[in-house]
Short mmCIF file of C-alpha atoms and ligand atoms in Angstrom, two decimals:
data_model
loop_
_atom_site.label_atom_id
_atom_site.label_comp_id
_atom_site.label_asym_id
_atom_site.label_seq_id
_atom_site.Cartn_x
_atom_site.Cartn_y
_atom_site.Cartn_z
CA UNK A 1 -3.18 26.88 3.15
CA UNK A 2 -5.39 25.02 0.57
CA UNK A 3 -5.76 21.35 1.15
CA UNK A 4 -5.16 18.19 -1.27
CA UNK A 5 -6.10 15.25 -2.46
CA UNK A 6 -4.34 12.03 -2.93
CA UNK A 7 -1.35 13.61 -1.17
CA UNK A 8 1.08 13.14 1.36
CA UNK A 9 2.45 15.98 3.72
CA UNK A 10 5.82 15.04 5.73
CA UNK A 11 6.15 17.76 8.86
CA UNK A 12 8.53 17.45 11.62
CA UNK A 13 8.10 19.19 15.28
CA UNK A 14 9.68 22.13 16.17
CA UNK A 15 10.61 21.75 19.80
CA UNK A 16 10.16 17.98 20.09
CA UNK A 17 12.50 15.03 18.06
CA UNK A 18 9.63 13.77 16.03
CA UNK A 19 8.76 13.80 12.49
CA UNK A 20 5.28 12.79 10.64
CA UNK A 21 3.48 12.36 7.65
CA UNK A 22 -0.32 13.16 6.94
CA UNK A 23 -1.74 10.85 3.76
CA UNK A 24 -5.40 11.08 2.43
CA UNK A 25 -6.50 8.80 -1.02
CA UNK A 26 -9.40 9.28 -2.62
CA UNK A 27 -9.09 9.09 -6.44
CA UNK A 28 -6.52 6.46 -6.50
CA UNK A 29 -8.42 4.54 -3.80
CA UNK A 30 -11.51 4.83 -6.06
CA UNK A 31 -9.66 3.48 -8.76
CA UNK A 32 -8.33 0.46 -6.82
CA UNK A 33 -11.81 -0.64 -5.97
CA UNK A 34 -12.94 -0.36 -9.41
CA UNK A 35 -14.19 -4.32 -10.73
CA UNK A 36 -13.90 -5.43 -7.59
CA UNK A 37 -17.21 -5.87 -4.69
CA UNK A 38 -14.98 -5.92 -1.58
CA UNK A 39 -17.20 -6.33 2.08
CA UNK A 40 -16.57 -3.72 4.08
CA UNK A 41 -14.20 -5.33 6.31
CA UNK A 42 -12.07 -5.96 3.32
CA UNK A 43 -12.40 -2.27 2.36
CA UNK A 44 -11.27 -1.21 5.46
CA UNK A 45 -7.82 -3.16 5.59
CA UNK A 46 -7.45 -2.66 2.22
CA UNK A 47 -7.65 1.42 2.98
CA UNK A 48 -5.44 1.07 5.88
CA UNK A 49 -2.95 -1.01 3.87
CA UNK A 50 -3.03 1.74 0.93
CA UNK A 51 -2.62 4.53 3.58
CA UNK A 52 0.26 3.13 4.95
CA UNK A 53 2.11 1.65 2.09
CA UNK A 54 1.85 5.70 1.06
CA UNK A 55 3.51 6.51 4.55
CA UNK A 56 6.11 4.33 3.86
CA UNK A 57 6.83 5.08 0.45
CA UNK A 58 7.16 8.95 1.00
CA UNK A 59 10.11 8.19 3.19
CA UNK A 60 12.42 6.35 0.98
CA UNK A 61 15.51 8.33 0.23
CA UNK A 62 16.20 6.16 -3.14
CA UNK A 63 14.04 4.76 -6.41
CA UNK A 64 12.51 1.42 -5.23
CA UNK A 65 9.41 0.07 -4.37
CA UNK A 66 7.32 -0.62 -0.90
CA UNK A 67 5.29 -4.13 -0.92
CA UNK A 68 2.84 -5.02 1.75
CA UNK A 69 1.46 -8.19 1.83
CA UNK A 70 -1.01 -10.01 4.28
CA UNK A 71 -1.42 -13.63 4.03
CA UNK A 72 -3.11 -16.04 6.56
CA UNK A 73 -5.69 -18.51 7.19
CA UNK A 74 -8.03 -16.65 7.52
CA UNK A 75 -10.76 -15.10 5.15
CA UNK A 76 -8.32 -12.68 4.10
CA UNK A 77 -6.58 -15.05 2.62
CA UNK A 78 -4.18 -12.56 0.85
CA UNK A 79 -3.76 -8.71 0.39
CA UNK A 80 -0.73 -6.96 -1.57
CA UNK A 81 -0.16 -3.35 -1.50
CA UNK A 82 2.33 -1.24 -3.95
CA UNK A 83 3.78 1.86 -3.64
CA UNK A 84 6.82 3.21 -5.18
CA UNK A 85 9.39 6.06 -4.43
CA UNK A 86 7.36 8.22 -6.79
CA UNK A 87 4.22 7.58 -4.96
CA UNK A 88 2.39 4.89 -7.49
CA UNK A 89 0.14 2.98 -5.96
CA UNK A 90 -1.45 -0.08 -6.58
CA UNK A 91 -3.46 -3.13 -4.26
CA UNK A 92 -6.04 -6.13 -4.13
CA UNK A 93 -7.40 -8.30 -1.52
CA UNK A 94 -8.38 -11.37 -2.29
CA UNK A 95 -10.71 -11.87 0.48
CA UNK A 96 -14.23 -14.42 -0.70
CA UNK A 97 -17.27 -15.31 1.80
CA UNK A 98 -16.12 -12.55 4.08
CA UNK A 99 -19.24 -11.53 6.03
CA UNK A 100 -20.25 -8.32 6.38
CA UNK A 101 -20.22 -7.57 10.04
CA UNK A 102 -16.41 -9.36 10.39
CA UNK A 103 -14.42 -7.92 12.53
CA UNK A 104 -10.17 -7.29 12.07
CA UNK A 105 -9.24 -10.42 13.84
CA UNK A 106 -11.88 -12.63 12.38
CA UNK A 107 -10.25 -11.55 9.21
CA UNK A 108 -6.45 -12.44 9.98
CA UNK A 109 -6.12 -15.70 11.81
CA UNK A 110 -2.41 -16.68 11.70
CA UNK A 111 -1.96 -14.07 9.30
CA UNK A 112 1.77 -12.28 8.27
CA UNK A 113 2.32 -9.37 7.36
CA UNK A 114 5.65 -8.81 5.07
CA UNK A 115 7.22 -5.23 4.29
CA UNK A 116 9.67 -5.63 1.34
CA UNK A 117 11.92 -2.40 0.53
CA UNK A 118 13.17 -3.44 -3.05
CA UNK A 119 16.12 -0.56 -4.49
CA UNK A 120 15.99 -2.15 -7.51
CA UNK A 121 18.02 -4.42 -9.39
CA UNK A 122 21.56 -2.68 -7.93
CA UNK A 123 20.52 -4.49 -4.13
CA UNK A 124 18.93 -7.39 -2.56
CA UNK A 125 15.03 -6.72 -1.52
CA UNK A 126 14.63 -6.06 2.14
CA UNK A 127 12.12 -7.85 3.93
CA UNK A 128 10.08 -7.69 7.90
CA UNK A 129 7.34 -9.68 8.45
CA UNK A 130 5.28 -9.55 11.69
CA UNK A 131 1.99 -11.31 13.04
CA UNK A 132 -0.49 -9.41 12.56
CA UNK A 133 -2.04 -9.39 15.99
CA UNK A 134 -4.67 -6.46 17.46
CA UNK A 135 -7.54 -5.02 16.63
CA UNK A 136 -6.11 -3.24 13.37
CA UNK A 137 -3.60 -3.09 10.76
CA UNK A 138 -1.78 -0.16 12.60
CA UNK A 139 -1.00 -1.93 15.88
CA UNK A 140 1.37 -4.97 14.00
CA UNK A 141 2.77 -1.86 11.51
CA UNK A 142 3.60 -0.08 14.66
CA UNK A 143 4.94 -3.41 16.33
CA UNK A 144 7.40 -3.66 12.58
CA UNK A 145 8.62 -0.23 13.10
CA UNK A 146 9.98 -1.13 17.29
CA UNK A 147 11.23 -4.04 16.20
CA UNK A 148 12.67 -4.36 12.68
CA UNK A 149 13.73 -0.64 12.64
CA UNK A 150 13.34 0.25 16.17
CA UNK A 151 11.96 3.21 15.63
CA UNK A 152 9.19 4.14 18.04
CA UNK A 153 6.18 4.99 16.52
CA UNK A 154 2.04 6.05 16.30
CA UNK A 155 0.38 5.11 13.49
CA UNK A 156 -3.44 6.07 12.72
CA UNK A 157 -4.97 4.67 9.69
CA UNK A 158 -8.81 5.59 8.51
CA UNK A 159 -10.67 3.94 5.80
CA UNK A 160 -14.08 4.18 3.82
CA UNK A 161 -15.36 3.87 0.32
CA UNK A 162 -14.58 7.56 -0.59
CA UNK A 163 -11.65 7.66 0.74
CA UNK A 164 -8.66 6.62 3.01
CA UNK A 165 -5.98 8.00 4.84
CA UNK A 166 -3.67 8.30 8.00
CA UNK A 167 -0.70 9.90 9.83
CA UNK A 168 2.63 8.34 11.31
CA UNK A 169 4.56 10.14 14.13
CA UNK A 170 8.39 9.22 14.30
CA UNK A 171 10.88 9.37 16.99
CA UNK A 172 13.95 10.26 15.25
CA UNK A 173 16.95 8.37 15.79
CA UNK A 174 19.93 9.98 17.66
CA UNK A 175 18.17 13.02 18.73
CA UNK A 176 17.66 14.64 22.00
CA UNK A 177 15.56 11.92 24.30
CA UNK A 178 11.74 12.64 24.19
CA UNK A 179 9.31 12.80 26.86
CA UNK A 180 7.37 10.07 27.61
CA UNK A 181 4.44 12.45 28.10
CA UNK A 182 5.16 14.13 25.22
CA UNK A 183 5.31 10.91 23.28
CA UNK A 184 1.85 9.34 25.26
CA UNK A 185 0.36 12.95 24.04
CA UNK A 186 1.14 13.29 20.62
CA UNK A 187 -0.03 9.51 19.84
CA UNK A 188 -3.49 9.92 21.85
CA UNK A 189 -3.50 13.43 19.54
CA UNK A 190 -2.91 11.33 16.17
CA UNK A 191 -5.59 8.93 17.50
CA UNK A 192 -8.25 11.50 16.99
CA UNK A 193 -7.83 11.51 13.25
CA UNK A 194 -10.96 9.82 11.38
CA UNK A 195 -12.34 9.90 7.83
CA UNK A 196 -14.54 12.63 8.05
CA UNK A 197 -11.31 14.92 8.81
CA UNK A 198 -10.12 14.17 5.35
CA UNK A 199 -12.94 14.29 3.29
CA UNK A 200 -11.31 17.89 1.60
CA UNK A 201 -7.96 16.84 1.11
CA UNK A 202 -5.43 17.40 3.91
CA UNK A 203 -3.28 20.45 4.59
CA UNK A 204 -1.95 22.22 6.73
CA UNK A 205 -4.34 23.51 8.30
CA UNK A 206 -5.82 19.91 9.65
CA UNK A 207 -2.24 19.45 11.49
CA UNK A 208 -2.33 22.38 13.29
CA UNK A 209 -5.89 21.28 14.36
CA UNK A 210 -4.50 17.78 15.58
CA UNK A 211 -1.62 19.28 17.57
CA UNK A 212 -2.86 22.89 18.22
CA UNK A 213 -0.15 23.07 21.34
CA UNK A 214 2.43 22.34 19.49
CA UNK A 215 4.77 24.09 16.25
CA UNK A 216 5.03 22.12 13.15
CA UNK A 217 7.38 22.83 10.18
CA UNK A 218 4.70 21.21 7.14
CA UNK A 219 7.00 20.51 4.25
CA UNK A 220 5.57 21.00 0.32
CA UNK A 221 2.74 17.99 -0.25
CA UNK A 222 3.30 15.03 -2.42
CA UNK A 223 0.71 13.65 -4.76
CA UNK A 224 0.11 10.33 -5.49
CA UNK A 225 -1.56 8.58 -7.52
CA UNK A 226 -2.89 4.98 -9.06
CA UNK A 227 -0.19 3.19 -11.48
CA UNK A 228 -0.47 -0.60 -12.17
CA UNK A 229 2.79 -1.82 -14.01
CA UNK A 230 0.90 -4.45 -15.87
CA UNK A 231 1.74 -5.06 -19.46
CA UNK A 232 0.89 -7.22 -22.14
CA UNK A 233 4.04 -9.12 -22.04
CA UNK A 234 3.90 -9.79 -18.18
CA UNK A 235 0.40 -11.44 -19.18
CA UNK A 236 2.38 -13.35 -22.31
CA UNK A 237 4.55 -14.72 -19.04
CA UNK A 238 1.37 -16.04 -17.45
CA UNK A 239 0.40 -18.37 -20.14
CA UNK A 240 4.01 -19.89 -20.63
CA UNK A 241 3.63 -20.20 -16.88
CA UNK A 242 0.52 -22.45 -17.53
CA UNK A 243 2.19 -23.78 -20.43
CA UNK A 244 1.61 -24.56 -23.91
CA UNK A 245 -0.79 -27.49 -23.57
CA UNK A 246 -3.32 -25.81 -21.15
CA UNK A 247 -3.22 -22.31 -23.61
CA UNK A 248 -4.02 -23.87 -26.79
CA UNK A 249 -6.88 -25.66 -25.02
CA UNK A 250 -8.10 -22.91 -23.80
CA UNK A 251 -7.98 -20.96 -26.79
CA UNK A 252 -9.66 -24.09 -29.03
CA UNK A 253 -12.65 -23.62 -26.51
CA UNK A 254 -12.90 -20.11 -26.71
CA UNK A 255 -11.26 -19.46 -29.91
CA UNK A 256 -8.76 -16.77 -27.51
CA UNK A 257 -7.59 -16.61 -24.29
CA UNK A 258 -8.08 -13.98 -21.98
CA UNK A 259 -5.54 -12.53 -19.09
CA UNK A 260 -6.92 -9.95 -16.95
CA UNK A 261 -5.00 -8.31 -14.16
CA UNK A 262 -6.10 -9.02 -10.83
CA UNK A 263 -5.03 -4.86 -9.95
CA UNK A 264 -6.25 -2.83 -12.42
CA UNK A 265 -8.72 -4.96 -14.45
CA UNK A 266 -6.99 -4.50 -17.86
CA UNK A 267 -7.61 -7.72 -19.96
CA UNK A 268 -5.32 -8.80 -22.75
CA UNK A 269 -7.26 -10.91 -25.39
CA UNK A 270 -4.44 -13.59 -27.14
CA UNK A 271 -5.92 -15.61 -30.27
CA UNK A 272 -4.65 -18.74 -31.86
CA UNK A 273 -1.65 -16.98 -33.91
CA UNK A 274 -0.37 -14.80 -30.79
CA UNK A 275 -0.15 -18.01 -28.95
CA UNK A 276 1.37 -20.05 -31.72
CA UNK A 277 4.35 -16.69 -31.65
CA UNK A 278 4.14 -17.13 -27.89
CA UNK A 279 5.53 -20.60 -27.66
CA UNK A 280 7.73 -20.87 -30.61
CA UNK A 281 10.54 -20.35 -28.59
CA UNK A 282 9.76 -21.81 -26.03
CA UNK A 283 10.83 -22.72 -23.15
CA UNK A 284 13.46 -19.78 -23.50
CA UNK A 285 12.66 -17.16 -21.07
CA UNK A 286 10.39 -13.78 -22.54
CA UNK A 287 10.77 -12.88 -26.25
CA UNK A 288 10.67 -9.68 -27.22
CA UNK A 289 8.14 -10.65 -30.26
CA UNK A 290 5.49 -10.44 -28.31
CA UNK A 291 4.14 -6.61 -27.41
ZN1 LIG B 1 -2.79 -4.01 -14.17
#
């Protein structure tokens, strides 16, 4: 079987009540470091983040959207992750003066790390938050999954520039009881994974190499793929958030204002007669004038 990139792969075992998923981003990881110089220790959470915001998102039976965000007091002072039921993906860190050589928990002192499941407008968001604790991201995801879903689980999560990646083994619910050998096995097996395994792509071949005891029914692979939502009249929002005052001073400075999103990069220039159409109805809530 061929492998592929930016993809997803959901499998389930054949004699043992466990399910996966197998993840690998490279050009949509790419793309989410583009305009940005994040230290590698950034990188790296930021790649485990993306990874398993993917993991989650493949697993939603319904439209809505996955949103992990870290924030703490530490130099990783805040890191959101998006990733919808169709597998878009977007994420930043906003992480400055992080030193090169930093290690996880230098980076996440009294950190959080929040999991919202929003359906859309027909439900209330769901939200978990746990302290991020251990020496990476995976160990307080894990910790979510015991204790908001209590679902046992292994998650591994790789990251580098190229690209990133991971796999999460499930106990499923109401199934025959599994081995705690069997269960010590499989997450020493899903361990092993690192970046250089997923430098082609992933398929189906890789799994079989992970867990070559074992059979695996690998399901049809999922691509995903970089998406920021971003508009022009989310931006328009942003200056009646600073409000009238503070926009036309900025633009009499610098005869426009600019609004550039802190995902993808796009800026959104705004000169003296868009912001004079901007506020004339204010302080109603977004106009449709503005495009
Ligand atoms: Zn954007």
């Amino acid at each position: 079987m061929q492998s592929h990139s930016d993809a997803v792969i959901p499998f389930v075992f054949e004699s043992l009540p466990v399910r996966g998923a197998l993840i690998q981003l490279q050009s949509a990881w790419q793309r989410m470091q583009l305009g940005h110089e994040y230290p590698p220790p950034v990188l790296e959470v930021l790649g485990h983040s993306a990874a398993a915001t993917g993991l989650i998102a493949q697993s939603l039976k319904f439209d809505g959207t996955i949103t992990l965000q870290i924030n703490g007091d530490g130099p990783l002072s805040m890191l959101v992750m998006q990733c919808t039921s169709e597998l878009q993906l977007r994420g930043m860190a906003s992480a400055p003066g992080v030193p090169a050589d930093a290690a996880f928990p230098d980076l996440v002192s009294n950190a959080r790390c929040a999991i919202t499941v929003d359906a859309g407008a027909m439900e209330r968001p769901y939200q978990g938050i746990v302290e991020v604790c251990g020496d990476a991201l995976a160990d307080s995801l894990e910790n979510y999954y015991l204790r908001s879903a209590q679902i046992p689980s292994h998650l591994q999560l790789v990251s580098e520039a190229a690209n990133c990646g991971g796999i999460l083994l499930q106990q499923m619910p109401g199934q025959d009881e599994l081995p705690v050998d069997d269960w010590r096995r499989l997450g020493f097996l899903a361990a092993t994974l690192r970046s250089a395994d997923l430098g082609d792509g992933v398929g189906a071949d890789l799994l079989r190499k992970l867990f070559v005891e074992d059979d695996l029914r690998v399901f049809s692979p999922r691509s995903l793929a970089f998406h920021c939502r971003c508009s022009r009249k989310r931006a328009a929002e942003v200056l009646r958030l600073l409000g009238e005052s503070d926009t036309r001073s900025a633009c009499r400075e610098q005869g426009r204002v600019e609004v550039t999103c802190e995902y993808c990069g796009r800026t959104r220039r705004f000169d003296a007669v868009d912001i004079a159409r901007l506020f004339a109805d204010a302080p109603g809530p977004a106009s449709d004038t503005v495009h």
